[in-house]
Amino acid sequence: MPDYIRWLRERVGHDHIQLAYAAACVVTDERVLMQRRSDDGQWGLPGGAIELGESAAAAVVREVSEETGVRVEIEALQGVYTEYRHVYPNGDVVQPITVFFRCAPIGGRLGGDAESLEVRYFDLDATPALTNPLYLDALDDLRAGRLGVYR
């Protein structure tokens, strides 16, 4: 957990707060990079909290590298997703304001950090079942080729 979020949670506990995130649809050869998260065992798209003083673009490059081992370059802004609520397994409640980028892999090696149980590429039409509405919408937008989405 980034220091800022730890600091904030020490003050507000598990209360519902709003946080800024950056996430990626990393695509190569009609396949998308996905991560099975260690906190809930669910599949999703790589990304995480934007740290204080960090841009969304820098955050997505950092988060994808940390969580998947893959270095990426941003190709486009996919969209800004704001209409969601998430409850983490530890009870923290958040309204994520997520900036999603379309990215291309440019190096690195598949392999995650402690936040990832598994990372791998899936064909766009054969991704694992998802339960998080944010990821469902982001993948729908990816498959439809939509950019500049605001939800």
Tab-separated table of C-alpha atoms in Angstrom:
chain	number	residue	atom	x	y	z
A	1	MET	CA	0.000	0.000	0.000
A	2	PRO	CA	1.500	3.355	-0.995
A	3	ASP	CA	2.483	5.627	1.883
A	4	TYR	CA	-0.191	8.200	1.044
A	5	ILE	CA	-3.001	5.638	1.142
A	6	ARG	CA	-1.642	4.173	4.380
A	7	TRP	CA	-1.508	7.682	5.877
A	8	LEU	CA	-5.056	8.426	4.701
A	9	ARG	CA	-6.483	5.127	5.946
A	10	GLU	CA	-4.914	5.698	9.383
A	11	ARG	CA	-7.121	8.788	9.599
A	12	VAL	CA	-10.383	7.582	8.022
A	13	GLY	CA	-10.298	3.835	8.615
A	14	HIS	CA	-12.332	1.823	6.099
A	15	ASP	CA	-14.692	4.733	5.278
A	16	HIS	CA	-15.742	5.348	1.687
A	17	ILE	CA	-13.203	7.651	0.008
A	18	GLN	CA	-12.323	8.691	-3.521
A	19	LEU	CA	-8.884	7.838	-4.939
A	20	ALA	CA	-7.155	8.370	-8.280
A	21	TYR	CA	-5.882	5.316	-10.153
A	22	ALA	CA	-4.141	4.600	-13.448
A	23	ALA	CA	-4.672	1.310	-15.285
A	24	ALA	CA	-3.764	-0.253	-18.601
A	25	CYS	CA	-5.091	-2.319	-21.429
A	26	VAL	CA	-1.762	-3.716	-22.634
A	27	VAL	CA	-2.411	-5.184	-26.066
A	28	THR	CA	-0.254	-7.154	-28.469
A	29	ASP	CA	-1.339	-9.424	-31.342
A	30	GLU	CA	-5.041	-9.189	-30.353
A	31	ARG	CA	-4.191	-10.344	-26.822
A	32	VAL	CA	-4.582	-8.376	-23.603
A	33	LEU	CA	-2.365	-8.605	-20.525
A	34	MET	CA	-4.232	-9.561	-17.364
A	35	GLN	CA	-3.307	-10.034	-13.729
A	36	ARG	CA	-4.812	-12.366	-11.123
A	37	ARG	CA	-4.739	-10.275	-7.955
A	38	SER	CA	-3.343	-11.671	-4.717
A	39	ASP	CA	-5.824	-9.822	-2.482
A	40	ASP	CA	-8.979	-11.426	-3.899
A	41	GLY	CA	-7.796	-14.046	-6.421
A	42	GLN	CA	-9.758	-12.349	-9.220
A	43	TRP	CA	-8.521	-11.523	-12.697
A	44	GLY	CA	-8.267	-7.895	-13.720
A	45	LEU	CA	-6.205	-5.357	-15.596
A	46	PRO	CA	-2.927	-4.030	-14.210
A	47	GLY	CA	-2.888	-0.663	-12.506
A	48	GLY	CA	-2.967	1.046	-9.166
A	49	ALA	CA	-3.100	4.219	-7.147
A	50	ILE	CA	-1.488	7.370	-8.453
A	51	GLU	CA	1.010	8.519	-5.834
A	52	LEU	CA	1.178	12.119	-4.631
A	53	GLY	CA	3.121	14.217	-7.138
A	54	GLU	CA	2.927	11.516	-9.829
A	55	SER	CA	1.174	11.867	-13.180
A	56	ALA	CA	-1.348	9.283	-14.355
A	57	ALA	CA	0.968	8.426	-17.256
A	58	ALA	CA	3.958	7.811	-14.983
A	59	ALA	CA	1.780	5.805	-12.594
A	60	VAL	CA	0.501	3.428	-15.256
A	61	VAL	CA	4.004	2.715	-16.575
A	62	ARG	CA	5.239	2.090	-13.008
A	63	GLU	CA	2.257	-0.038	-11.949
A	64	VAL	CA	2.302	-2.268	-15.035
A	65	SER	CA	6.026	-2.887	-14.587
A	66	GLU	CA	5.673	-3.630	-10.864
A	67	GLU	CA	2.646	-5.902	-11.180
A	68	THR	CA	3.495	-7.762	-14.392
A	69	GLY	CA	7.202	-7.317	-15.151
A	70	VAL	CA	6.294	-5.809	-18.543
A	71	ARG	CA	7.600	-2.401	-19.635
A	72	VAL	CA	5.058	-0.441	-21.660
A	73	GLU	CA	4.615	2.683	-23.705
A	74	ILE	CA	1.339	4.545	-23.789
A	75	GLU	CA	-0.387	4.588	-27.169
A	76	ALA	CA	-3.660	6.331	-26.296
A	77	LEU	CA	-5.979	7.466	-23.567
A	78	GLN	CA	-8.745	4.879	-23.466
A	79	GLY	CA	-10.902	6.751	-21.006
A	80	VAL	CA	-11.711	8.034	-17.559
A	81	TYR	CA	-13.926	5.770	-15.454
A	82	THR	CA	-15.663	7.332	-12.445
A	83	GLU	CA	-18.975	5.548	-11.788
A	84	TYR	CA	-17.743	2.676	-9.653
A	85	ARG	CA	-17.493	1.566	-6.046
A	86	HIS	CA	-15.073	-1.068	-4.800
A	87	VAL	CA	-14.730	-2.822	-1.455
A	88	TYR	CA	-11.310	-4.358	-0.864
A	89	PRO	CA	-10.996	-7.661	1.042
A	90	ASN	CA	-9.661	-5.737	4.075
A	91	GLY	CA	-12.870	-3.673	4.206
A	92	ASP	CA	-11.557	-0.453	2.639
A	93	VAL	CA	-14.243	1.210	0.490
A	94	VAL	CA	-13.285	3.416	-2.435
A	95	GLN	CA	-14.765	5.239	-5.395
A	96	PRO	CA	-11.944	4.814	-7.905
A	97	ILE	CA	-11.404	7.562	-10.448
A	98	THR	CA	-9.451	5.523	-12.979
A	99	VAL	CA	-7.552	6.804	-15.995
A	100	PHE	CA	-7.228	3.881	-18.432
A	101	PHE	CA	-4.516	3.894	-21.082
A	102	ARG	CA	-4.003	1.703	-24.145
A	103	CYS	CA	-0.424	0.507	-23.943
A	104	ALA	CA	1.983	-1.593	-25.968
A	105	PRO	CA	4.645	-3.829	-24.429
A	106	ILE	CA	8.197	-2.697	-25.180
A	107	GLY	CA	10.247	-5.021	-22.985
A	108	GLY	CA	10.554	-6.754	-19.682
A	109	ARG	CA	9.556	-10.262	-18.754
A	110	LEU	CA	6.218	-11.621	-17.513
A	111	GLY	CA	6.303	-12.055	-13.764
A	112	GLY	CA	4.452	-10.219	-11.061
A	113	ASP	CA	5.101	-8.814	-7.629
A	114	ALA	CA	3.371	-9.653	-4.341
A	115	GLU	CA	0.130	-8.122	-5.700
A	116	SER	CA	-0.054	-10.691	-8.522
A	117	LEU	CA	-0.694	-14.416	-8.279
A	118	GLU	CA	-0.404	-14.805	-12.038
A	119	VAL	CA	0.044	-12.614	-15.104
A	120	ARG	CA	-0.575	-13.653	-18.681
A	121	TYR	CA	-1.917	-12.611	-22.045
A	122	PHE	CA	-5.397	-13.691	-23.139
A	123	ASP	CA	-7.035	-13.544	-26.550
A	124	LEU	CA	-9.440	-10.600	-26.552
A	125	ASP	CA	-12.365	-12.960	-27.145
A	126	ALA	CA	-11.273	-15.469	-24.467
A	127	THR	CA	-10.569	-13.489	-21.306
A	128	PRO	CA	-11.368	-15.055	-17.927
A	129	ALA	CA	-14.667	-14.323	-16.208
A	130	LEU	CA	-14.565	-10.963	-14.458
A	131	THR	CA	-16.627	-9.701	-11.531
A	132	ASN	CA	-15.373	-6.114	-11.281
A	133	PRO	CA	-17.663	-3.811	-13.339
A	134	LEU	CA	-14.790	-1.400	-14.013
A	135	TYR	CA	-12.736	-4.118	-15.712
A	136	LEU	CA	-15.785	-5.379	-17.612
A	137	ASP	CA	-16.447	-1.908	-19.017
A	138	ALA	CA	-12.779	-1.282	-19.846
A	139	LEU	CA	-12.547	-4.577	-21.749
A	140	ASP	CA	-15.819	-3.863	-23.584
A	141	ASP	CA	-14.421	-0.482	-24.641
A	142	LEU	CA	-11.157	-2.116	-25.725
A	143	ARG	CA	-12.944	-4.749	-27.834
A	144	ALA	CA	-15.134	-2.053	-29.432
A	145	GLY	CA	-12.101	0.118	-30.214
A	146	ARG	CA	-13.489	3.039	-28.213
A	147	LEU	CA	-11.109	5.786	-27.087
A	148	GLY	CA	-11.783	8.915	-25.064
A	149	VAL	CA	-14.492	7.183	-23.053
A	150	TYR	CA	-15.971	8.886	-20.021
A	151	ARG	CA	-18.060	6.795	-17.650
